[in-house]
Amino acid sequence: MNDVIALIGNPNCGKTTLFNKLTGTHQKTGNWAGVTTEKKEGKYVKDKKIKIIDLPGLYSLNARSGDERAVLDYLKKQPPKAIINVLDGNCLERSLYLTTEVIELGIPMVIAVNFSDELDKKGVKVNLNMISKRLKTPIFSVSALKNQNLDNLMAYTITNSQTVEKPPITAQNGEVEENLRYDYIKGVLNGTIKKKKNNENSISDKIDKVILNKYLALPIFFTVMTVIYFLSIRIGGRIGEFVSEWFEGSAHKISLVLEYKGVPEWIISLLCGAVIKGIGHILAFLPQILVLFTLLSIMEESGYSARVAFIIDGVLKRIGLSGKSFIPMMLGCGCSVTGIMASRTVEGENEKRMTVFLTPFMPCGVKTAVFGWFSSVFFGGSAILATCMYFLGIMAVVVVGRILKSTKRFSVANAPFIMEIPKLRVPRIKEIFFVLYEKTKEFTVKAGLIIFILSVILWFLRSFGLKGYVGNAVENSFLYFIGNGIKYIFYPLGFKDWQASVALISGVMAKEAVVETFQLLNVDMSAVFLTPYSVYSFCAFVLLSPPCLATLTTAYRELKSAKWTIAMILMQFFTGYSVALIINLLGLLKERANGLILSLIIVIILLTLLILSIKKLRKCKCVSGCKGCKGGKSCLAKEKRYTI
Amino acid sequence: MQLSELSVNRKGKIISLTNSNGTKSALKRLGLTEGSDIKVIRYSPFGDALQIKIKEFYLAIRKSDADKIKVEEV
């Protein structure tokens, strides 16, 4: 006998909070629709035999989009023992739409009306008994956040829940199903909701008047993003430097002790040079990433990010994205993996694909930390480099998005943008601490495994050559051969030394490895990067070139196609290479003419390639009567519209 | 009149919806059924998206979709 209880409800109705309270586990919550993008399982804290499943939030079981289909299929194939339908007490009418559909599945169910505490505060009285009688379904008024009435809800669901008599809704000739359902709901709710007074202007509405003001919205948004970025670079970066210094100091001390004791040189080099320093450099990134994630999760929890999606939909729409793409992009500033996973909430195949393609251009926490390190080496820790990279990332999104949209594959009409704007809420400190805890864990595990292994591999390649242990004679090492072999690819970008090539290659594993490589090789940075332009060029390449393996794997999972994934990697490599080249060229123009001609030739080749590839993709197919318009609204034959 | 012609902060009643690339049923499922009250709260800074109030909650939609919703002022 299965003991599965499924939670179902509208997006943002507090299902995930309820799930967390019931199972004692911590799932990420957020104040925007679509936080739960996959179903999650947990065990009920008070009875471990009961399994609880948190389904993605949805407004209806009937829509054709991926999530809704998946939920319906799941409920039909493996019907749970019972369903708890979570309703948002603040908008019962809309929430009940899904309820009428769920009842029809014929699975035992119970209704939980969430946010009872908020209703009390607002002075809204709902006659749940009456609604329960009319729906013939048991209803519990709960507050997932304040843990009110949850035990009763669960006790009843486990022992007493029953199938509910189906509501009399059958669309007959010409009647519209949606209208019938809402008419039925109107009858159910009739006379049950009593409002104390007409509180049109809640605090959330008042704040919205300012942050969504036609003229203030954009300046406020840019200020918020800049402050977030500066704080994480400034505060996080400083703490990181201390961590790194402490580890380097310890590594040095330990190596002295070991040397005194007569331990073989290569062991000291492995332990102190690779392992301890390596761990230190990785942990040095942690403070910056934590500050960034705290601020981003405050934005998410409060509901501000959903508002930003509304503010900037107008821009994103033009580059083939939707306002909803903002949330993946914003999360991408923390980590591309999280960002790409959130792209699932973007509607429209094209918009979604485009979001996956472009999200890695946003500088993730680790990339930012890499820029921070470069800045501390070359520019005395100024935040200018990282800020430049941040804007470069945004520019890349806009420009590349625009170019991609002009290609045939992406030129399809925009998918609709319909998004709920949730009430602003005060972020819960507990949730934020949880995010921090998870990130720290995730990051240290990653540091402990990938970076540790990578450090050891790098150390081996660096310290050993054909003649065995080579010690400090790097010129005989394996790494030297590898780096030398590929350095010519990056020659036009302004970093001629083999160490830079090796760093970029290790960067494919994880971006932190870029810094790690330089540290491990004891590279004299000023010898590799002769001009500030080459530093910028290198950082631009790190920012825009294909992301780390974890991101690529996630992108592949979301794109569900090897072809598209390869296209994405090529596009990113091309973008990274071209931008880095342009930066280096600007530098050459200013500094000296040496090597300029070679670089110019490469730019011309790249540009021709770009133009040719776009032209090929933009093959025009004129419909009869078309005089060669540029697509858009004026074109009559919408289905056969191609950009010319 | 079209929803986009309704001035900000005025209440309207939905008369009908025309389908524009699949939004009609999606909007109806969210409660934008014929006869429902609707209110335009504000436009986005670029003026091509609007925030509306329907059945006690806020929704953001594009102006092009709002053009397809016929309303009468109440």
Coordinates of N, CA and C in Angstrom, one line a residue, chain A residues 359-565:
Chain A
T359 N 22.4 33.0 -20.4 CA 22.7 33.1 -18.9 C 24.1 33.0 -18.5
P360 N 24.9 32.1 -19.2 CA 26.3 32.0 -18.7 C 27.1 33.2 -19.0
F361 N 26.6 34.2 -19.8 CA 27.4 35.4 -20.0 C 27.4 36.3 -18.7
M362 N 26.4 36.1 -17.9 CA 26.4 36.8 -16.6 C 27.5 36.4 -15.8
P363 N 28.3 37.3 -15.2 CA 29.4 36.8 -14.4 C 28.9 36.2 -13.1
C364 N 29.2 34.9 -13.0 CA 28.7 34.1 -11.8 C 29.7 34.5 -10.6
G365 N 29.3 34.1 -9.4 CA 30.1 34.4 -8.3 C 31.5 34.0 -8.4
V366 N 31.8 32.9 -8.9 CA 33.2 32.4 -9.1 C 33.9 33.3 -10.1
K367 N 33.3 33.6 -11.2 CA 34.0 34.4 -12.2 C 34.3 35.8 -11.6
T368 N 33.3 36.3 -10.8 CA 33.5 37.6 -10.2 C 34.7 37.5 -9.2
A369 N 34.8 36.4 -8.5 CA 36.0 36.2 -7.6 C 37.3 36.2 -8.4
V370 N 37.3 35.5 -9.5 CA 38.5 35.5 -10.4 C 38.9 36.9 -10.8
F371 N 37.9 37.7 -11.2 CA 38.2 39.0 -11.6 C 38.7 39.8 -10.4
G372 N 38.2 39.5 -9.2 CA 38.6 40.2 -8.0 C 40.1 39.9 -7.8
W373 N 40.5 38.6 -8.0 CA 41.9 38.2 -7.8 C 42.8 39.0 -8.8
F374 N 42.4 39.0 -10.1 CA 43.1 39.7 -11.1 C 43.3 41.2 -10.7
S375 N 42.2 41.7 -10.2 CA 42.2 43.1 -9.8 C 43.2 43.3 -8.7
S376 N 43.2 42.4 -7.7 CA 44.2 42.6 -6.6 C 45.6 42.4 -7.0
V377 N 45.8 41.6 -8.1 CA 47.2 41.4 -8.6 C 47.6 42.7 -9.4
F378 N 46.8 43.2 -10.2 CA 47.2 44.2 -11.1 C 46.7 45.6 -10.8
F379 N 45.5 45.8 -10.2 CA 45.0 47.1 -10.1 C 44.7 47.5 -8.6
G380 N 45.5 46.9 -7.7 CA 45.4 47.3 -6.3 C 44.0 47.0 -5.7
G381 N 43.3 46.0 -6.3 CA 42.0 45.6 -5.7 C 40.8 46.5 -6.0
S382 N 41.0 47.3 -7.1 CA 39.9 48.2 -7.4 C 38.7 47.4 -8.0
A383 N 37.5 47.9 -7.8 CA 36.3 47.2 -8.3 C 36.0 47.4 -9.7
I384 N 36.8 48.2 -10.4 CA 36.5 48.7 -11.7 C 36.5 47.5 -12.7
L385 N 37.5 46.6 -12.6 CA 37.6 45.5 -13.5 C 36.3 44.6 -13.4
A386 N 35.9 44.2 -12.2 CA 34.7 43.4 -12.0 C 33.5 44.1 -12.5
T387 N 33.4 45.4 -12.3 CA 32.2 46.1 -12.7 C 32.1 46.2 -14.2
C388 N 33.3 46.4 -14.9 CA 33.4 46.4 -16.3 C 32.9 45.1 -16.9
M389 N 33.3 44.0 -16.2 CA 33.0 42.7 -16.7 C 31.5 42.4 -16.5
Y390 N 30.9 43.0 -15.5 CA 29.5 42.8 -15.2 C 28.7 43.5 -16.4
F391 N 29.1 44.7 -16.7 CA 28.4 45.4 -17.8 C 28.7 44.7 -19.2
L392 N 30.0 44.2 -19.3 CA 30.3 43.5 -20.5 C 29.4 42.3 -20.7
G393 N 29.1 41.6 -19.6 CA 28.2 40.5 -19.6 C 26.8 40.9 -20.1
I394 N 26.3 42.0 -19.5 CA 25.0 42.4 -19.9 C 25.0 42.8 -21.4
M395 N 26.1 43.5 -21.8 CA 26.1 43.9 -23.2 C 26.2 42.7 -24.1
A396 N 26.9 41.6 -23.7 CA 27.0 40.4 -24.5 C 25.6 39.8 -24.6
V397 N 24.9 39.8 -23.5 CA 23.5 39.2 -23.6 C 22.7 40.0 -24.6
V398 N 22.7 41.3 -24.6 CA 21.9 42.1 -25.5 C 22.4 42.0 -26.9
V399 N 23.7 42.1 -27.2 CA 24.1 42.1 -28.5 C 24.0 40.7 -29.1
V400 N 24.5 39.7 -28.4 CA 24.4 38.3 -29.0 C 22.9 37.9 -29.1
G401 N 22.1 38.3 -28.1 CA 20.7 38.0 -28.2 C 20.1 38.6 -29.4
R402 N 20.4 39.8 -29.7 CA 19.9 40.5 -30.9 C 20.3 39.8 -32.2
I403 N 21.6 39.4 -32.2 CA 22.1 38.7 -33.4 C 21.4 37.4 -33.5
L404 N 21.3 36.6 -32.4 CA 20.6 35.3 -32.5 C 19.2 35.5 -33.0
K405 N 18.5 36.5 -32.5 CA 17.1 36.7 -32.8 C 16.9 37.0 -34.3
S406 N 18.0 37.5 -34.9 CA 17.8 37.8 -36.3 C 18.1 36.6 -37.2
T407 N 18.5 35.5 -36.5 CA 18.7 34.2 -37.3 C 17.3 33.6 -37.4
K408 N 17.2 32.7 -38.4 CA 16.0 32.1 -38.7 C 15.4 31.2 -37.6
R409 N 16.4 30.5 -36.9 CA 16.0 29.6 -35.9 C 15.3 30.3 -34.7
F410 N 15.7 31.6 -34.5 CA 15.1 32.3 -33.3 C 14.1 33.3 -33.7
S411 N 13.8 33.4 -35.0 CA 13.0 34.6 -35.4 C 11.5 34.4 -35.2
V412 N 11.1 33.3 -34.5 CA 9.7 33.0 -34.3 C 9.1 34.1 -33.4
A413 N 7.8 34.3 -33.6 CA 7.1 35.3 -32.8 C 7.2 35.0 -31.3
N414 N 7.2 36.1 -30.5 CA 7.4 36.0 -29.0 C 6.3 35.1 -28.4
A415 N 6.7 34.3 -27.4 CA 5.7 33.6 -26.6 C 5.0 34.6 -25.7
P416 N 3.8 34.3 -25.2 CA 3.2 35.3 -24.4 C 3.9 35.5 -23.0
F417 N 3.7 36.7 -22.5 CA 4.3 37.0 -21.2 C 3.2 37.3 -20.2
I418 N 2.9 36.3 -19.4 CA 1.8 36.5 -18.4 C 2.4 36.1 -17.1
M419 N 2.5 37.0 -16.1 CA 3.2 36.6 -14.9 C 2.5 37.2 -13.7
E420 N 2.3 36.5 -12.7 CA 1.7 37.0 -11.5 C 2.8 37.9 -10.8
I421 N 2.3 39.0 -10.3 CA 3.2 39.8 -9.4 C 2.8 39.6 -8.0
P422 N 3.6 38.9 -7.3 CA 3.3 38.5 -5.9 C 3.3 39.7 -5.0
K423 N 2.7 39.6 -3.8 CA 2.8 40.7 -2.8 C 4.2 40.7 -2.3
L424 N 4.7 41.9 -2.0 CA 6.0 42.0 -1.4 C 6.0 41.4 0.0
R425 N 7.0 40.7 0.3 CA 7.0 40.1 1.7 C 8.4 40.4 2.3
V426 N 8.4 40.5 3.6 CA 9.7 40.6 4.3 C 10.4 39.3 4.2
P427 N 11.7 39.3 3.7 CA 12.4 38.1 3.6 C 12.6 37.4 4.9
R428 N 12.4 36.1 4.9 CA 12.6 35.4 6.2 C 14.1 35.0 6.4
I429 N 14.6 35.5 7.5 CA 16.0 35.3 7.8 C 16.4 33.8 7.8
K430 N 15.5 33.0 8.3 CA 15.8 31.6 8.3 C 16.1 31.0 6.9
E431 N 15.2 31.4 6.0 CA 15.4 30.9 4.6 C 16.7 31.4 4.0
I432 N 17.1 32.6 4.3 CA 18.4 33.1 3.8 C 19.6 32.4 4.4
F433 N 19.5 32.2 5.7 CA 20.6 31.4 6.3 C 20.7 30.0 5.7
F434 N 19.5 29.5 5.4 CA 19.5 28.1 4.8 C 20.2 28.1 3.5
V435 N 19.9 29.2 2.6 CA 20.6 29.3 1.3 C 22.1 29.3 1.5
L436 N 22.5 30.1 2.5 CA 23.9 30.3 2.8 C 24.6 29.0 3.2
Y437 N 23.8 28.3 4.1 CA 24.4 27.0 4.5 C 24.5 26.0 3.4
E438 N 23.5 26.0 2.5 CA 23.5 25.1 1.4 C 24.7 25.4 0.5
K439 N 24.8 26.7 0.2 CA 25.9 27.2 -0.7 C 27.3 26.8 -0.2
T440 N 27.4 27.1 1.1 CA 28.7 26.8 1.7 C 29.1 25.3 1.6
K441 N 28.1 24.5 1.9 CA 28.3 23.1 1.8 C 28.6 22.7 0.4
E442 N 27.8 23.1 -0.5 CA 28.0 22.8 -1.9 C 29.4 23.2 -2.4
F443 N 29.7 24.4 -2.0 CA 31.0 25.0 -2.5 C 32.2 24.3 -1.9
T444 N 32.1 24.0 -0.6 CA 33.3 23.3 0.0 C 33.4 21.9 -0.5
V445 N 32.3 21.2 -0.7 CA 32.4 19.9 -1.3 C 33.0 20.0 -2.6
K446 N 32.6 21.0 -3.4 CA 33.2 21.1 -4.7 C 34.7 21.4 -4.6
A447 N 35.0 22.3 -3.7 CA 36.4 22.6 -3.5 C 37.2 21.4 -3.1
G448 N 36.6 20.6 -2.2 CA 37.2 19.5 -1.7 C 37.4 18.4 -2.7
L449 N 36.5 18.3 -3.7 CA 36.7 17.2 -4.7 C 37.3 17.7 -6.0
I450 N 36.5 18.4 -6.7 CA 37.0 18.8 -8.1 C 38.4 19.5 -8.0
I451 N 38.4 20.6 -7.2 CA 39.6 21.4 -7.1 C 40.8 20.6 -6.6
F452 N 40.5 19.8 -5.6 CA 41.5 19.0 -5.0 C 42.2 18.1 -6.0
I453 N 41.3 17.4 -6.7 CA 41.8 16.4 -7.7 C 42.5 17.2 -8.8
L454 N 41.9 18.3 -9.2 CA 42.5 19.1 -10.3 C 43.9 19.6 -9.9
S455 N 44.0 20.1 -8.6 CA 45.2 20.6 -8.1 C 46.3 19.5 -8.2
V456 N 45.9 18.3 -7.8 CA 46.9 17.2 -7.8 C 47.3 16.9 -9.2
I457 N 46.3 16.8 -10.1 CA 46.6 16.6 -11.5 C 47.6 17.6 -12.1
L458 N 47.2 18.9 -11.8 CA 48.0 20.0 -12.3 C 49.4 19.9 -11.7
W459 N 49.5 19.6 -10.4 CA 50.7 19.5 -9.7 C 51.6 18.4 -10.4
F460 N 51.0 17.3 -10.7 CA 51.7 16.2 -11.3 C 52.2 16.6 -12.7
L461 N 51.3 17.2 -13.5 CA 51.8 17.6 -14.9 C 52.9 18.6 -14.8
R462 N 52.8 19.4 -13.8 CA 53.8 20.5 -13.6 C 55.1 20.0 -13.1
S463 N 55.1 19.0 -12.2 CA 56.3 18.6 -11.5 C 57.0 17.4 -12.2
F464 N 56.2 16.7 -13.1 CA 56.8 15.6 -13.7 C 56.9 15.8 -15.2
G465 N 57.9 15.2 -15.8 CA 58.1 15.3 -17.3 C 58.6 14.0 -17.7
L466 N 59.1 13.9 -18.9 CA 59.5 12.6 -19.5 C 60.7 12.1 -18.7
K467 N 61.4 13.0 -18.0 CA 62.6 12.5 -17.2 C 62.2 12.3 -15.7
G468 N 60.9 12.2 -15.4 CA 60.5 12.0 -14.0 C 60.3 13.3 -13.3
Y469 N 60.6 13.3 -12.0 CA 60.4 14.6 -11.2 C 61.3 15.7 -11.7
V470 N 60.7 16.8 -12.0 CA 61.6 17.9 -12.6 C 61.8 19.0 -11.6
G471 N 61.1 19.0 -10.5 CA 61.3 20.0 -9.5 C 60.9 21.4 -10.0
N472 N 61.8 22.3 -10.0 CA 61.5 23.7 -10.4 C 61.7 23.9 -11.9
A473 N 62.3 22.9 -12.6 CA 62.6 23.1 -14.0 C 61.3 22.9 -14.8
V474 N 60.4 23.8 -14.8 CA 59.1 23.7 -15.4 C 59.2 23.4 -16.9
E475 N 60.3 23.9 -17.5 CA 60.4 23.7 -19.0 C 60.5 22.3 -19.4
N476 N 60.8 21.4 -18.4 CA 60.8 19.9 -18.8 C 59.5 19.2 -18.5
S477 N 58.5 19.9 -17.9 CA 57.3 19.3 -17.5 C 56.3 19.0 -18.6
F478 N 55.4 18.1 -18.3 CA 54.3 17.8 -19.3 C 53.5 19.0 -19.5
L479 N 53.2 19.8 -18.5 CA 52.4 20.9 -18.6 C 52.9 21.9 -19.6
Y480 N 54.2 22.1 -19.6 CA 54.9 23.0 -20.5 C 54.6 22.6 -21.9
F481 N 54.7 21.3 -22.2 CA 54.4 20.9 -23.6 C 53.0 21.1 -24.0
I482 N 52.0 20.8 -23.1 CA 50.6 21.0 -23.4 C 50.4 22.5 -23.6
G483 N 50.8 23.3 -22.7 CA 50.5 24.7 -22.8 C 51.2 25.3 -24.0
N484 N 52.4 24.9 -24.3 CA 53.1 25.4 -25.5 C 52.3 25.0 -26.8
G485 N 51.7 23.8 -26.8 CA 51.0 23.3 -27.9 C 49.9 24.2 -28.3
I486 N 49.2 24.7 -27.3 CA 47.9 25.4 -27.6 C 48.0 26.9 -27.5
K487 N 49.2 27.4 -27.0 CA 49.2 28.8 -26.8 C 49.0 29.7 -28.0
Y488 N 49.2 29.1 -29.2 CA 49.1 29.9 -30.4 C 47.6 30.3 -30.7
I489 N 46.7 29.4 -30.2 CA 45.3 29.8 -30.3 C 45.0 31.1 -29.7
F490 N 45.6 31.4 -28.5 CA 45.3 32.6 -27.8 C 46.3 33.7 -28.1
Y491 N 47.2 33.4 -28.9 CA 48.2 34.4 -29.3 C 47.6 35.8 -29.7
P492 N 46.6 35.8 -30.5 CA 46.0 37.1 -30.9 C 45.3 37.8 -29.8
L493 N 45.0 37.1 -28.7 CA 44.2 37.7 -27.6 C 45.1 38.5 -26.7
G494 N 46.4 38.4 -26.8 CA 47.3 39.2 -26.0 C 48.0 38.5 -24.9
F495 N 47.7 37.2 -24.6 CA 48.5 36.5 -23.6 C 49.2 35.4 -24.3
K496 N 50.5 35.6 -24.4 CA 51.3 34.8 -25.2 C 51.9 33.6 -24.5
D497 N 51.9 33.6 -23.2 CA 52.6 32.6 -22.4 C 51.8 31.3 -22.3
W498 N 52.5 30.2 -22.2 CA 51.8 28.9 -22.1 C 51.0 28.8 -20.8
Q499 N 51.4 29.5 -19.7 CA 50.6 29.3 -18.5 C 49.2 29.8 -18.6
A500 N 49.0 30.9 -19.4 CA 47.6 31.4 -19.6 C 46.8 30.4 -20.3
S501 N 47.3 29.7 -21.3 CA 46.6 28.7 -22.0 C 46.2 27.6 -21.1
V502 N 47.1 27.1 -20.2 CA 46.8 26.0 -19.3 C 45.7 26.5 -18.3
A503 N 45.8 27.7 -17.9 CA 44.8 28.2 -16.9 C 43.4 28.2 -17.5
L504 N 43.3 28.6 -18.8 CA 42.0 28.6 -19.5 C 41.5 27.2 -19.6
I505 N 42.4 26.3 -19.9 CA 41.9 24.9 -20.1 C 41.4 24.3 -18.8
S506 N 42.2 24.6 -17.7 CA 41.7 24.1 -16.4 C 40.4 24.8 -16.0
G507 N 40.2 26.0 -16.5 CA 39.0 26.7 -16.3 C 37.7 26.1 -16.8
V508 N 37.9 25.2 -17.7 CA 36.7 24.4 -18.2 C 36.2 23.5 -17.1
M509 N 37.0 23.0 -16.3 CA 36.6 22.1 -15.2 C 35.8 23.0 -14.2
A510 N 36.4 24.1 -13.8 CA 35.7 25.0 -12.9 C 36.5 26.3 -13.0
K511 N 35.8 27.4 -13.0 CA 36.4 28.7 -13.2 C 37.4 29.0 -12.1
E512 N 37.2 28.5 -10.9 CA 38.2 28.9 -9.9 C 39.6 28.3 -10.2
A513 N 39.6 27.3 -11.1 CA 40.9 26.7 -11.4 C 41.8 27.6 -12.2
V514 N 41.2 28.6 -12.8 CA 42.0 29.6 -13.5 C 43.1 30.2 -12.6
V515 N 42.6 30.7 -11.5 CA 43.4 31.3 -10.5 C 44.4 30.3 -9.9
E516 N 43.8 29.2 -9.6 CA 44.5 28.1 -9.0 C 45.7 27.7 -9.8
T517 N 45.5 27.7 -11.1 CA 46.6 27.3 -12.0 C 47.8 28.3 -11.9
F518 N 47.4 29.6 -12.0 CA 48.5 30.6 -11.9 C 49.2 30.5 -10.5
Q519 N 48.5 30.3 -9.5 CA 49.1 30.2 -8.1 C 50.0 29.0 -8.1
L520 N 49.5 27.8 -8.6 CA 50.3 26.6 -8.5 C 51.5 26.7 -9.3
L521 N 51.5 27.4 -10.4 CA 52.6 27.4 -11.3 C 53.6 28.5 -10.8
N522 N 53.2 29.3 -9.8 CA 54.0 30.4 -9.3 C 54.3 31.4 -10.4
V523 N 53.3 31.7 -11.2 CA 53.5 32.5 -12.4 C 53.8 33.9 -12.0
D524 N 54.8 34.5 -12.7 CA 55.1 35.9 -12.5 C 54.0 36.6 -13.4
M525 N 53.0 37.1 -12.8 CA 51.8 37.6 -13.6 C 52.2 38.7 -14.5
S526 N 53.1 39.6 -14.0 CA 53.4 40.8 -14.9 C 54.2 40.4 -16.1
A527 N 54.8 39.2 -16.1 CA 55.5 38.7 -17.3 C 54.5 38.1 -18.3
V528 N 53.4 37.5 -17.8 CA 52.4 36.9 -18.7 C 51.5 38.0 -19.3
F529 N 51.1 38.9 -18.5 CA 50.2 40.0 -18.9 C 51.0 41.3 -19.0
L530 N 51.4 41.6 -20.2 CA 52.2 42.8 -20.3 C 51.5 44.1 -20.2
T531 N 50.3 44.1 -20.7 CA 49.5 45.4 -20.6 C 48.2 45.2 -19.9
P532 N 47.6 46.2 -19.3 CA 46.3 46.1 -18.7 C 45.3 45.6 -19.7
Y533 N 45.5 45.9 -21.0 CA 44.5 45.4 -22.0 C 44.5 43.9 -22.0
S534 N 45.7 43.3 -21.9 CA 45.7 41.8 -21.9 C 45.0 41.2 -20.7
V535 N 45.0 41.9 -19.6 CA 44.3 41.5 -18.4 C 42.8 41.5 -18.7
Y536 N 42.4 42.6 -19.3 CA 41.0 42.8 -19.6 C 40.5 41.7 -20.6
S537 N 41.4 41.5 -21.6 CA 41.1 40.6 -22.7 C 41.0 39.2 -22.1
F538 N 41.9 38.8 -21.2 CA 41.8 37.5 -20.5 C 40.6 37.3 -19.7
C539 N 40.2 38.4 -18.9 CA 39.0 38.3 -18.1 C 37.8 38.2 -19.0
A540 N 37.8 38.9 -20.1 CA 36.6 38.9 -21.0 C 36.4 37.5 -21.5
F541 N 37.6 36.9 -21.8 CA 37.5 35.5 -22.4 C 37.0 34.6 -21.3
V542 N 37.5 34.7 -20.1 CA 37.0 33.9 -19.0 C 35.5 34.1 -18.8
L543 N 35.0 35.3 -18.9 CA 33.6 35.6 -18.7 C 32.7 35.0 -19.8
L544 N 33.1 35.2 -21.1 CA 32.2 34.9 -22.2 C 32.4 33.5 -22.8
S545 N 33.6 32.9 -22.6 CA 33.8 31.6 -23.3 C 33.0 30.6 -22.6
P546 N 32.9 29.4 -23.2 CA 32.1 28.3 -22.6 C 32.3 28.2 -21.1
P547 N 31.2 28.1 -20.3 CA 31.3 28.0 -18.8 C 31.9 26.7 -18.4
C548 N 31.8 26.5 -17.0 CA 32.4 25.3 -16.4 C 31.6 24.0 -16.8
L549 N 32.2 22.9 -16.6 CA 31.6 21.6 -16.9 C 30.2 21.4 -16.3
A550 N 30.1 21.9 -15.0 CA 28.8 21.7 -14.3 C 27.7 22.5 -15.0
T551 N 28.0 23.7 -15.5 CA 27.0 24.5 -16.2 C 26.7 23.8 -17.6
L552 N 27.7 23.3 -18.3 CA 27.5 22.7 -19.6 C 26.6 21.5 -19.4
T553 N 26.8 20.7 -18.4 CA 26.0 19.5 -18.1 C 24.5 20.0 -17.9
T554 N 24.3 21.0 -17.1 CA 23.0 21.5 -16.8 C 22.3 22.0 -18.1
A555 N 23.1 22.7 -18.9 CA 22.6 23.3 -20.1 C 22.1 22.2 -21.0
Y556 N 22.9 21.1 -21.1 CA 22.5 20.0 -21.9 C 21.2 19.4 -21.4
R557 N 21.1 19.3 -20.1 CA 19.9 18.7 -19.5 C 18.6 19.5 -19.9
E558 N 18.8 20.8 -19.9 CA 17.7 21.7 -20.2 C 17.4 21.8 -21.7
L559 N 18.4 21.8 -22.5 CA 18.2 21.9 -23.9 C 17.8 20.6 -24.5
K560 N 18.1 19.5 -23.8 CA 17.7 18.1 -24.2 C 18.1 17.8 -25.6
S561 N 19.3 18.4 -26.1 CA 19.7 18.1 -27.4 C 21.2 18.4 -27.5
A562 N 22.0 17.4 -28.0 CA 23.4 17.5 -28.1 C 23.7 18.6 -29.2
K563 N 22.9 18.7 -30.2 CA 23.1 19.6 -31.3 C 23.1 21.1 -30.7
W564 N 22.0 21.3 -30.0 CA 21.9 22.7 -29.4 C 23.0 23.0 -28.4
T565 N 23.4 22.0 -27.7 CA 24.4 22.2 -26.7 C 25.7 22.6 -27.4

